Short mmCIF file of C-alpha atoms and ligand atoms in Angstrom, two decimals:
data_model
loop_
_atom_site.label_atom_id
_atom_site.label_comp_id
_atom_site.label_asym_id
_atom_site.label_seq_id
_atom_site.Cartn_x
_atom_site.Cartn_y
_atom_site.Cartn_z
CA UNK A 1 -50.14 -32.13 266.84
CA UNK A 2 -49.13 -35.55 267.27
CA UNK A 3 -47.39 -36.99 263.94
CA UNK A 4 -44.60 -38.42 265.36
CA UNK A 5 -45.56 -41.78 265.40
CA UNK A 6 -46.87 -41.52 261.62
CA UNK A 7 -43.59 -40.42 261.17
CA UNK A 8 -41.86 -43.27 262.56
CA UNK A 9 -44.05 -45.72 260.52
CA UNK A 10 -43.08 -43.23 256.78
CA UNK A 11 -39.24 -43.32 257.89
CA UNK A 12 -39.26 -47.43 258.65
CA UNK A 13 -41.17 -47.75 254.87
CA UNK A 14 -38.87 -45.44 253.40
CA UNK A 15 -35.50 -46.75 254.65
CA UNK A 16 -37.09 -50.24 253.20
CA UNK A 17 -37.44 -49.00 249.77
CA UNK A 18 -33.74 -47.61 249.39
CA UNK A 19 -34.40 -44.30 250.50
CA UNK A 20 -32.23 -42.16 252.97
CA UNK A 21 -34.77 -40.72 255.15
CA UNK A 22 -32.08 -38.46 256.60
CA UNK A 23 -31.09 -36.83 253.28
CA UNK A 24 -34.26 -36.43 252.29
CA UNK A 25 -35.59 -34.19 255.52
CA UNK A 26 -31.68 -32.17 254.59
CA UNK A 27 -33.08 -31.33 251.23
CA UNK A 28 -36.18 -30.06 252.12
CA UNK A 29 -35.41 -28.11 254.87
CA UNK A 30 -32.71 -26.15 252.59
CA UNK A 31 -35.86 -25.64 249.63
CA UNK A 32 -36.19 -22.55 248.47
CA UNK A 33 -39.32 -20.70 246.53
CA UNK A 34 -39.42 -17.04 245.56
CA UNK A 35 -42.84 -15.20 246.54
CA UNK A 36 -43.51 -12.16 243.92
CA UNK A 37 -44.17 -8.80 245.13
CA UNK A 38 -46.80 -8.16 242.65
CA UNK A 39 -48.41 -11.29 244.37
CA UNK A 40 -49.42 -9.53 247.27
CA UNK A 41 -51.39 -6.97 246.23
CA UNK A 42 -54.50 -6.29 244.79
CA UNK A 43 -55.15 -7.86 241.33
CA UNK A 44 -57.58 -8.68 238.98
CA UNK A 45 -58.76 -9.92 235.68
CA UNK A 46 -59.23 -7.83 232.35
CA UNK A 47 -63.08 -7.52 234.03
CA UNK A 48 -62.35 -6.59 237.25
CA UNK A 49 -59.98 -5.90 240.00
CA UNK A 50 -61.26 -6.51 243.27
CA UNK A 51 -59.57 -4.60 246.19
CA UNK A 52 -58.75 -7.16 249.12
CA UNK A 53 -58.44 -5.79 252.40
CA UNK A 54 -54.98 -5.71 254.12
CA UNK A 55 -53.62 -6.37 250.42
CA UNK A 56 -49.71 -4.78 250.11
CA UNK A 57 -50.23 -0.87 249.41
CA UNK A 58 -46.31 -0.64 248.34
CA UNK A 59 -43.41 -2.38 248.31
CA UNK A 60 -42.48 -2.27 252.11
CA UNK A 61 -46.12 -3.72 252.85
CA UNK A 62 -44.85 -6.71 249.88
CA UNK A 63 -41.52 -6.92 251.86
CA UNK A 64 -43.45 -7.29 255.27
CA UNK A 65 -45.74 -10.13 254.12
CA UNK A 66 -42.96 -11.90 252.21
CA UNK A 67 -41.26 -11.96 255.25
CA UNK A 68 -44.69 -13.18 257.02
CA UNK A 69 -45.16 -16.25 254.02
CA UNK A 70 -41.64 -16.75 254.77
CA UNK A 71 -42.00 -17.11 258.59
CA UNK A 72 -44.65 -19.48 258.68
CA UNK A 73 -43.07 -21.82 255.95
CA UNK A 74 -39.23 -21.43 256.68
CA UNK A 75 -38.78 -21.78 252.41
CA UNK A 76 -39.45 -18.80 250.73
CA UNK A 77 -36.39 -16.17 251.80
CA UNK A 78 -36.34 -14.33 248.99
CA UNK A 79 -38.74 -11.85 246.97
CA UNK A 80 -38.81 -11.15 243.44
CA UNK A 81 -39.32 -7.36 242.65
CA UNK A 82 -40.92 -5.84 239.52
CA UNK A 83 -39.82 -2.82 238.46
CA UNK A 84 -41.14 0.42 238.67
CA UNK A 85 -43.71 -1.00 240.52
CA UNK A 86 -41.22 -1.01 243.24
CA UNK A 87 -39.01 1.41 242.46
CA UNK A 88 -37.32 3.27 245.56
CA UNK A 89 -35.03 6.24 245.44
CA UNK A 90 -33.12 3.67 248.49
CA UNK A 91 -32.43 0.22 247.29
CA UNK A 92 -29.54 -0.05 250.52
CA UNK A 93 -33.31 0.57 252.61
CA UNK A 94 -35.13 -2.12 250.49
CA UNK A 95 -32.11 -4.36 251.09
CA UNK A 96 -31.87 -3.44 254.69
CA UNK A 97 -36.02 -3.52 255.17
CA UNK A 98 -35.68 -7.38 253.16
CA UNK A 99 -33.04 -8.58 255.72
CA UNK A 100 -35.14 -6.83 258.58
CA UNK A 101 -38.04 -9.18 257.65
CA UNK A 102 -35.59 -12.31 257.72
CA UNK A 103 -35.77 -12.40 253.71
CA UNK A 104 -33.59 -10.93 250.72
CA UNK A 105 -34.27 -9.37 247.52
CA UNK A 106 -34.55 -12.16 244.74
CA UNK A 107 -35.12 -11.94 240.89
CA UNK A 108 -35.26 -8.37 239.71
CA UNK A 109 -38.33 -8.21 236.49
CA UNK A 110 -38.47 -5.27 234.55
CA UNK A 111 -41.70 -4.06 232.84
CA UNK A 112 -41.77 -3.62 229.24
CA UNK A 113 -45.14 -3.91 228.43
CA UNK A 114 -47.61 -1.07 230.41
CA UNK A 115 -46.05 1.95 228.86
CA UNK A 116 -47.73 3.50 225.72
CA UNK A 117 -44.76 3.80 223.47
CA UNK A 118 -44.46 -0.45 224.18
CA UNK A 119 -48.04 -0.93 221.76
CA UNK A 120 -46.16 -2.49 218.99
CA UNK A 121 -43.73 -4.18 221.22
CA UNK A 122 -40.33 -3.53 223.12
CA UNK A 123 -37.09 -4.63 221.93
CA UNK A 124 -38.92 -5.64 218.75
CA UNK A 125 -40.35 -2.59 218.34
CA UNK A 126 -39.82 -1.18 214.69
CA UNK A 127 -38.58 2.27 216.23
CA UNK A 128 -35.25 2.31 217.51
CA UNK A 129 -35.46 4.86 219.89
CA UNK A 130 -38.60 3.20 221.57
CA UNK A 131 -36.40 -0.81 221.63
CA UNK A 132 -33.56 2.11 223.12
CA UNK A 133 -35.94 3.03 226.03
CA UNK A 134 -36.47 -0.54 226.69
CA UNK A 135 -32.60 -1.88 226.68
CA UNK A 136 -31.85 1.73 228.82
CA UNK A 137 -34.61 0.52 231.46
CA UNK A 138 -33.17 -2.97 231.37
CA UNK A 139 -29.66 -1.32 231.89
CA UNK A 140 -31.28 -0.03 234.89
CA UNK A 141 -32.61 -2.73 236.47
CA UNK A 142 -28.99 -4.72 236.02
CA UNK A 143 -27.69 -1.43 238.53
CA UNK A 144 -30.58 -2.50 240.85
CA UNK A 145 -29.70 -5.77 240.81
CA UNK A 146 -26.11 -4.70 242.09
CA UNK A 147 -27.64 -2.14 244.40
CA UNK A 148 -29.70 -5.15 246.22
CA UNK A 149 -27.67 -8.29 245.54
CA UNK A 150 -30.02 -10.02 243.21
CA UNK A 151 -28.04 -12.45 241.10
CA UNK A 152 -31.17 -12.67 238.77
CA UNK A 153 -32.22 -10.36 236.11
CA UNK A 154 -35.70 -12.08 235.18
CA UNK A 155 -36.84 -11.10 231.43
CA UNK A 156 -40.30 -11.80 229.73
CA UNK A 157 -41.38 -9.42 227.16
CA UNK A 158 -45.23 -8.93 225.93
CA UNK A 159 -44.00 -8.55 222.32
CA UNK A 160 -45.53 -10.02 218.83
CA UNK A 161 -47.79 -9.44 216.76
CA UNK A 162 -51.97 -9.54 215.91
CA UNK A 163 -51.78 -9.96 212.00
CA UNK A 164 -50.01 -11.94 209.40
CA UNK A 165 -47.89 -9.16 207.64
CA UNK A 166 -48.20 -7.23 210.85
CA UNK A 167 -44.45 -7.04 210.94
CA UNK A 168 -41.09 -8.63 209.58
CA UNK A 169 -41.24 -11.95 212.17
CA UNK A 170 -37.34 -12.28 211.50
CA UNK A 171 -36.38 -8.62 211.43
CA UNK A 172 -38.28 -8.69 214.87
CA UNK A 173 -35.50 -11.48 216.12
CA UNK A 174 -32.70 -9.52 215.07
CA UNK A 175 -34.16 -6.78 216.46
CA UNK A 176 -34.44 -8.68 219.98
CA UNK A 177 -30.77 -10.02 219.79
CA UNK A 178 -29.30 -7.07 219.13
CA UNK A 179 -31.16 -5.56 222.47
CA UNK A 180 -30.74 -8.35 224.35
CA UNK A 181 -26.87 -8.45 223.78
CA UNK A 182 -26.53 -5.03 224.69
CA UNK A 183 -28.68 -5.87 228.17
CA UNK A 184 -26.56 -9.21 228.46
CA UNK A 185 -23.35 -6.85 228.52
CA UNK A 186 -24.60 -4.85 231.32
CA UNK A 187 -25.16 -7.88 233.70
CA UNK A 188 -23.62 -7.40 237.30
CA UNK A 189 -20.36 -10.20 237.34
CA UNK A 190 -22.00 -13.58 238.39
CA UNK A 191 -25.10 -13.14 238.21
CA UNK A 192 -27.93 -14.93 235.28
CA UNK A 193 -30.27 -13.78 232.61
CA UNK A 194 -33.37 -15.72 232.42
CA UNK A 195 -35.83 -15.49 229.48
CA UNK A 196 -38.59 -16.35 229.85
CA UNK A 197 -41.31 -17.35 227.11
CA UNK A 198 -45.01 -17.55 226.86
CA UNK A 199 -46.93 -18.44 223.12
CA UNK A 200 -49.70 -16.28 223.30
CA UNK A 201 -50.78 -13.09 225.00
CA UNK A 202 -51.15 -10.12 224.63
CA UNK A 203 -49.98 -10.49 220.79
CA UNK A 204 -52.43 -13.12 219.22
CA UNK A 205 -50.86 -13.95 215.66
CA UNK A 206 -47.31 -14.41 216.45
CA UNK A 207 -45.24 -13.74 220.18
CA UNK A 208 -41.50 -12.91 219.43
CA UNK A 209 -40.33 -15.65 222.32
CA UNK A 210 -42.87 -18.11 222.19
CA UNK A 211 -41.72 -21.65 223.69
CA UNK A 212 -38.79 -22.60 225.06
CA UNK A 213 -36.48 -23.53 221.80
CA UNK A 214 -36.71 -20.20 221.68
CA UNK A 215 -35.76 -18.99 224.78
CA UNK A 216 -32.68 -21.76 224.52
CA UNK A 217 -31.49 -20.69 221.38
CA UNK A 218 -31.16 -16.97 222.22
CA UNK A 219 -29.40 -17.87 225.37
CA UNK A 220 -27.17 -19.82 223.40
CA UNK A 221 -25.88 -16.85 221.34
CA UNK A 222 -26.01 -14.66 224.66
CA UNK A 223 -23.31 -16.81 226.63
CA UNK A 224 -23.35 -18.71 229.41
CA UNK A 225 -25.24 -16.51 231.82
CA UNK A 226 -28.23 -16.53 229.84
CA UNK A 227 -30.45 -19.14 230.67
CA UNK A 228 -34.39 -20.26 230.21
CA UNK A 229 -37.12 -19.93 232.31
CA UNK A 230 -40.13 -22.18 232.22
CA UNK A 231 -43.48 -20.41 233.58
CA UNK A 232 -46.19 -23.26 234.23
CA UNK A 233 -48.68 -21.03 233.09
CA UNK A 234 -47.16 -20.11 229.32
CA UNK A 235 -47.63 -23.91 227.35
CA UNK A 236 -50.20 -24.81 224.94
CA UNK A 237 -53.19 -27.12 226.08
CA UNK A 238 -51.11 -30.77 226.44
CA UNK A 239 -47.36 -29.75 226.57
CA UNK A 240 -45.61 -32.13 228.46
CA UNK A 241 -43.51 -29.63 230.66
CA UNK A 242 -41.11 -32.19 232.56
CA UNK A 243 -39.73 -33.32 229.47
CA UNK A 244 -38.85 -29.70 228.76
CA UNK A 245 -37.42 -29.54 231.93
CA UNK A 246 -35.35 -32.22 231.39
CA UNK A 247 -33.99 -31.19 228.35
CA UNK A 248 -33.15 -27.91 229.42
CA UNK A 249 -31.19 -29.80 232.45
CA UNK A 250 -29.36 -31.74 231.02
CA UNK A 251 -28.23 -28.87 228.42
CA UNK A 252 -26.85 -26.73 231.65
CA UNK A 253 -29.78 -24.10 230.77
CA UNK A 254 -32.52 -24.68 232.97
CA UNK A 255 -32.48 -20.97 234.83
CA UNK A 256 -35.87 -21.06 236.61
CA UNK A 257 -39.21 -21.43 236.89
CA UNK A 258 -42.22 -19.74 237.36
CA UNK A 259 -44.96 -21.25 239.30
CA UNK A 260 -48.92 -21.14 239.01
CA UNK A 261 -51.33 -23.80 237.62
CA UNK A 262 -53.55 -23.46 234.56
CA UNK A 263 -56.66 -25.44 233.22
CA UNK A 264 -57.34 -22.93 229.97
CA UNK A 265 -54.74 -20.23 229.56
CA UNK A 266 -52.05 -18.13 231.84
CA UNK A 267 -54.28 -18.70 234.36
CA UNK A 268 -52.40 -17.99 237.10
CA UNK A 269 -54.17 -20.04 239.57
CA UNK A 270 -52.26 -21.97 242.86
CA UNK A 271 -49.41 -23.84 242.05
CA UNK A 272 -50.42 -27.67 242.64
CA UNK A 273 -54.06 -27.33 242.35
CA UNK A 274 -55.29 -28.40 239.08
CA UNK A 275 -52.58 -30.83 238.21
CA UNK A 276 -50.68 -31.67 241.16
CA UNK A 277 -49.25 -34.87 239.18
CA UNK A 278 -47.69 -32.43 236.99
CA UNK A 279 -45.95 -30.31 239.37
CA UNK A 280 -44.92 -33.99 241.00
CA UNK A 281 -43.27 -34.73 237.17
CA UNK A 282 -41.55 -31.53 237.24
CA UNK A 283 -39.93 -31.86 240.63
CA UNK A 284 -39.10 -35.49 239.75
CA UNK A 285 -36.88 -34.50 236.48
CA UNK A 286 -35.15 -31.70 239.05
CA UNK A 287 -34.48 -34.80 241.62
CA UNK A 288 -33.55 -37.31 238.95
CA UNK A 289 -30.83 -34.12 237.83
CA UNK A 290 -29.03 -34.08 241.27
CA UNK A 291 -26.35 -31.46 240.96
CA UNK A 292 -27.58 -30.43 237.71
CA UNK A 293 -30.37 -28.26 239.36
CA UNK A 294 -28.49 -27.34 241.94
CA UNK A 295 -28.57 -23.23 240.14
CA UNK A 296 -32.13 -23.65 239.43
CA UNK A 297 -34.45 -21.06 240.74
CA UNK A 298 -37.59 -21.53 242.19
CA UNK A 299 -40.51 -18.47 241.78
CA UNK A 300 -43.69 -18.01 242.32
CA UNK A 301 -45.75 -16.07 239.34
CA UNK A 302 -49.26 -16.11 240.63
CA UNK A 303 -51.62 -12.84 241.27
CA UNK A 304 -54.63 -14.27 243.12
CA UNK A 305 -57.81 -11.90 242.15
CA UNK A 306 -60.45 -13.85 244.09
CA UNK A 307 -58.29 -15.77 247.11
CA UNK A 308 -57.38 -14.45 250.47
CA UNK A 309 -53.60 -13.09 249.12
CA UNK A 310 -51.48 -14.42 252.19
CA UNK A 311 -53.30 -17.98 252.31
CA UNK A 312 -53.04 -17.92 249.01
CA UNK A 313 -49.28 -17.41 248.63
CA UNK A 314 -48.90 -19.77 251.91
CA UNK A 315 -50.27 -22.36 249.82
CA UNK A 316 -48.75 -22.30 246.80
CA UNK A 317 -44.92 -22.78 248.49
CA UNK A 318 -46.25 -25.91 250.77
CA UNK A 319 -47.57 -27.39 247.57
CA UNK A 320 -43.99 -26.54 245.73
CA UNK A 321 -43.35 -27.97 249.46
CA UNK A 322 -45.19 -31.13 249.12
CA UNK A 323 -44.44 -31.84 244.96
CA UNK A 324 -40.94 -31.85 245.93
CA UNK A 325 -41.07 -34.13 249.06
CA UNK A 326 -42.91 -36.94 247.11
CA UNK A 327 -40.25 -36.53 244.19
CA UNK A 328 -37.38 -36.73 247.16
CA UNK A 329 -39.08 -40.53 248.36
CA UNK A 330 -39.28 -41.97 244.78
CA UNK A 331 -36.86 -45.27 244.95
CA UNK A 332 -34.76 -44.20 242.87
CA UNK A 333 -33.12 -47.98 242.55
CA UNK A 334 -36.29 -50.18 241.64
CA UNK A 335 -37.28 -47.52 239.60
CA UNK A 336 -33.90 -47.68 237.39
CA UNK A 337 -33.99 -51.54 237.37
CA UNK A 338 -37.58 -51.54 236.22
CA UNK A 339 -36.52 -48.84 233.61
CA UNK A 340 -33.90 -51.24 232.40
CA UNK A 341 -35.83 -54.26 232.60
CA UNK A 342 -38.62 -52.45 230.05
CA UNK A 343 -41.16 -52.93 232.82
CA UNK A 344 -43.11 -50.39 231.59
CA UNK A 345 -45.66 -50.35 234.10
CA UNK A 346 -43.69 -51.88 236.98
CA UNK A 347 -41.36 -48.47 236.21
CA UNK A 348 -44.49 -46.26 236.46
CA UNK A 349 -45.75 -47.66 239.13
CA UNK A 350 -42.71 -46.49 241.38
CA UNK A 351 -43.48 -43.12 240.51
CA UNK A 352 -47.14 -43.49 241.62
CA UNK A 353 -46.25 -45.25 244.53
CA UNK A 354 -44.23 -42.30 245.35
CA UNK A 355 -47.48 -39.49 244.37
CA UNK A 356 -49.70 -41.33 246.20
CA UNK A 357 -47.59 -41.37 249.33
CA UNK A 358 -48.77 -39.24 252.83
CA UNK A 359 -46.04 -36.86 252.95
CA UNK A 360 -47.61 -34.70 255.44
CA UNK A 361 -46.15 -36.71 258.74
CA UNK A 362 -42.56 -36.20 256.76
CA UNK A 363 -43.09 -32.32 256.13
CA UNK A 364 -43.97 -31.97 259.51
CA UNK A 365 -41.19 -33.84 261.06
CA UNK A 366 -38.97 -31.32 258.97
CA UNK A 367 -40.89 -28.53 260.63
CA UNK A 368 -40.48 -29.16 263.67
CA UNK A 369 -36.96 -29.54 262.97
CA UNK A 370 -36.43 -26.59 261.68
CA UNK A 371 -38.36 -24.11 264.24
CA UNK A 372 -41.42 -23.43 262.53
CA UNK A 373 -45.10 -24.18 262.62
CA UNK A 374 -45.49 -27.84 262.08
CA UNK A 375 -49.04 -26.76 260.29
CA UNK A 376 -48.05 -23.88 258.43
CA UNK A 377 -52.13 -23.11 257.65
CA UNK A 378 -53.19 -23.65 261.17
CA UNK A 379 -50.15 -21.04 262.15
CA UNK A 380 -51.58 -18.49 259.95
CA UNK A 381 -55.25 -18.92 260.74
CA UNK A 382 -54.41 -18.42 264.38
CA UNK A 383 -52.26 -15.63 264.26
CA UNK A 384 -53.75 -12.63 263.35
CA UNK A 385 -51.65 -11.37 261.09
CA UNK A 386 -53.93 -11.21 258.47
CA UNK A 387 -56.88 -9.42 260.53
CA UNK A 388 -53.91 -6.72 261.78
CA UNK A 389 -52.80 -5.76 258.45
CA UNK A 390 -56.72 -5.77 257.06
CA UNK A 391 -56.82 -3.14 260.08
CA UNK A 392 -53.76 -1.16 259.11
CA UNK A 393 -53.80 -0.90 255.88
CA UNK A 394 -57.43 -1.14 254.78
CA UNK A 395 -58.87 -1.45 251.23
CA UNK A 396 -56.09 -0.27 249.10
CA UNK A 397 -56.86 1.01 245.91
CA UNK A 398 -53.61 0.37 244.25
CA UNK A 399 -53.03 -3.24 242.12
CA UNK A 400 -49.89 -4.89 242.97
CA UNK A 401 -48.61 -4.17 239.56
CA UNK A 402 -50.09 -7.01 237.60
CA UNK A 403 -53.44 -6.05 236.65
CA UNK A 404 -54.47 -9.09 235.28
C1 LIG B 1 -47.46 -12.19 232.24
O1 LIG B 1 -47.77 -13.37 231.59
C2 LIG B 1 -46.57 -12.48 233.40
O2 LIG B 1 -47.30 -13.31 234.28
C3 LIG B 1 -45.26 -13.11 232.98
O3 LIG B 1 -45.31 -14.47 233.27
C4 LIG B 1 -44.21 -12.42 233.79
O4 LIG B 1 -43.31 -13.30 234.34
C5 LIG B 1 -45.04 -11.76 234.85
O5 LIG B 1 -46.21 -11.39 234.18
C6 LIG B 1 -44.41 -10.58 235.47
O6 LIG B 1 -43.98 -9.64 234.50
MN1 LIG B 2 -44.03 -15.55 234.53
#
């Protein structure tokens, strides 16, 4: 594919509008997005699950196309597991199997929300021996974690309640702290808590973590290794999610994100789709951070019920891809001088300028230097990989986990 010459023409503009061309292509080649197991296999809505075929029967067939999503785009080396849906007796053979495929074990999730006892909640359940099931298979998950090198224990939690009066709302938080400390205790040296929040879903009156001051002030009382993390998917209609982001930077606990795109709900569409400008204002507060995101991880949370899983997943990281590139080219400069100079629209418009630029000749430039497919989607159209495992593994008739 000939782009070098559009290439040329991007760098020259760039370089003329204070940007360092050669920094830029450095950052973006060392990007880095999560895929989640539970992404690759079959999924569906509260309706229906339809069964795709070559989906990911188990986790090696997650591993193997992790490592395939991973191949193609040379950013996602890592895969977030969700346990027990891939529980192993082996975690040295997950490990091993990971590093086989070129990729490593990422963010370990535990699931505290499809057992039976979990109906009125986890570690705000009112029975204590049902919140001590939940911090023992928490416990559990921190051994994984050691077992497989994750530095990431990854924590959202289905709990709240239907009804006003339902349950004590604050005996419910001290309920969750004291669990939570206990968990928090048990994390492998170095490694990060993130919790994670969502304000509705499945509890309908009142969800125990339900935005982000939440999630920020129980980290607060945790310690220092207990940070937020910010799914797209979990704000009300309107939220302005980069300014949370910022905030959360700039306070040092900003621990990850979860990416999908919504229009109603956790809809768990494609990252970039419906709002690309807001994944753009996301990855522009992360830029404007510098260092200060430099811990930040980067996940996919997205179960595709209706897309082809693999193109799916392939296009969610080059959008991540993409967002990020056009925050890298904003001129930083003119955009502080206009700041300072209350040109309120002048200031704006350097953002825009920087949304509305054709990053593709850039993206592919970094491709090519860094030995893979300069057109990621033409690669995996071409190859076959898809049509083999459809072949191999057939229609499975196991979910990836997530049923909905
Ligand atoms: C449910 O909303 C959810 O999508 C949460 O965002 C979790 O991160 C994910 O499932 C996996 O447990
Ligand atoms: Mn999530």
């Amino acid at each position: 594919m000939d782009f070098k010459a559009d290439y040329d023409r991007l760098a020259e503009r760039l370089s003329q509008q204070n940007v360092d061309v050669n920094a830029v292509k450095e950052q973006l080649k060392r990007q880095h997005i999560e895929t989640p197991s539970w992404g690759y296999g079959n999924s569906g809505t509260r309706f229906k699950v339809f069964a795709w075929p070559g989906a990911a029967r188990n986790i090696w067939d997650r591993i193997e196309d992790a490592g395939y999503i991973h191949k193609l785009s040379g950013i996602a080396p890592s895969i977030a597991i969700h346990i027990p849906w891939d529980k192993v007796d082996d975690y040295n053979a997950m490990k091993q199997y990971a590093a086989e495929h070129g990729i490593q074990v990422g963010a370990v999730n535990p699931n505290l929300f499809q057992d039976d006892q979990y109906k009125l909640g986890s570690i705000t359940h009112p029975s204590a021996s049902v919140r001590e099931e939940a911090i023992a298979h928490m416990v559990e998950c921190c051994e994984i974690m050691a077992k497989v090198d994750s530095g990431l224990l990854s924590l959202w939690f289905a709990d709240g309640t239907n009804y006003a009066g339902q349950d004590s709302i604050s005996e419910r938080k001290h309920r969750m702290e004291d669990a939570l400390r206990q968990v928090y205790a048990n994390l492998p040296a170095g490694s990060r808590m993130l919790i994670e929040y969502k304000f509705f879903e499945p509890a309908f009156y009142h969800t125990d973590l339900a935005d982000w001051g939440m999630s920020y002030a129980t980290a607060l009382k945790l310690g220092d290794q207990a940070q937020v993390l910010v799914d797209t998917g979990h704000h009300a209609q309107g939220t302005n999610i980069a300014h949370i982001v910022a905030f959360l930077l700039d306070e040092g606990r900003l621990g990850g994100f979860h990416f999908n795109a919504r229009r109603y709900a956790d809809d768990d569409l494609i990252v970039g789709t419906n709002n690309p400008f807001e994944l753009f204002e996301i990855y522009n507060e992360l830029v404007a951070a510098g260092e200060g995101a430099k811990n930040v991880a980067y996940m996919i949370d997205q179960s595709h019920n209706i897309e082809p899983k693999l193109e799916a997943m392939l296009v969610s990281v080059l959008n991540c891809q993409t967002a990020y590139a056009k925050a890298l080219i904003v001129d930083r400069q003119t955009l502080r001088e206009r700041q300072m100079a209350g040109d309120v629209l002048g200031a704006h418009r350097v953002l825009v300028d920087a949304f509305e630029t054709d990053v593709r000749p850039l993206l592919m430039q970094v491709r090519s230097e860094k030995g893979v497919p300069v057109d990621p989607l033409a690669a995996y159209h071409a190859d076959g990989y898809a049509r083999q495992v459809a072949e191999k593994r057939g229609l499975a008739t196991t979910t990836g986990g997530a049923i909905g």
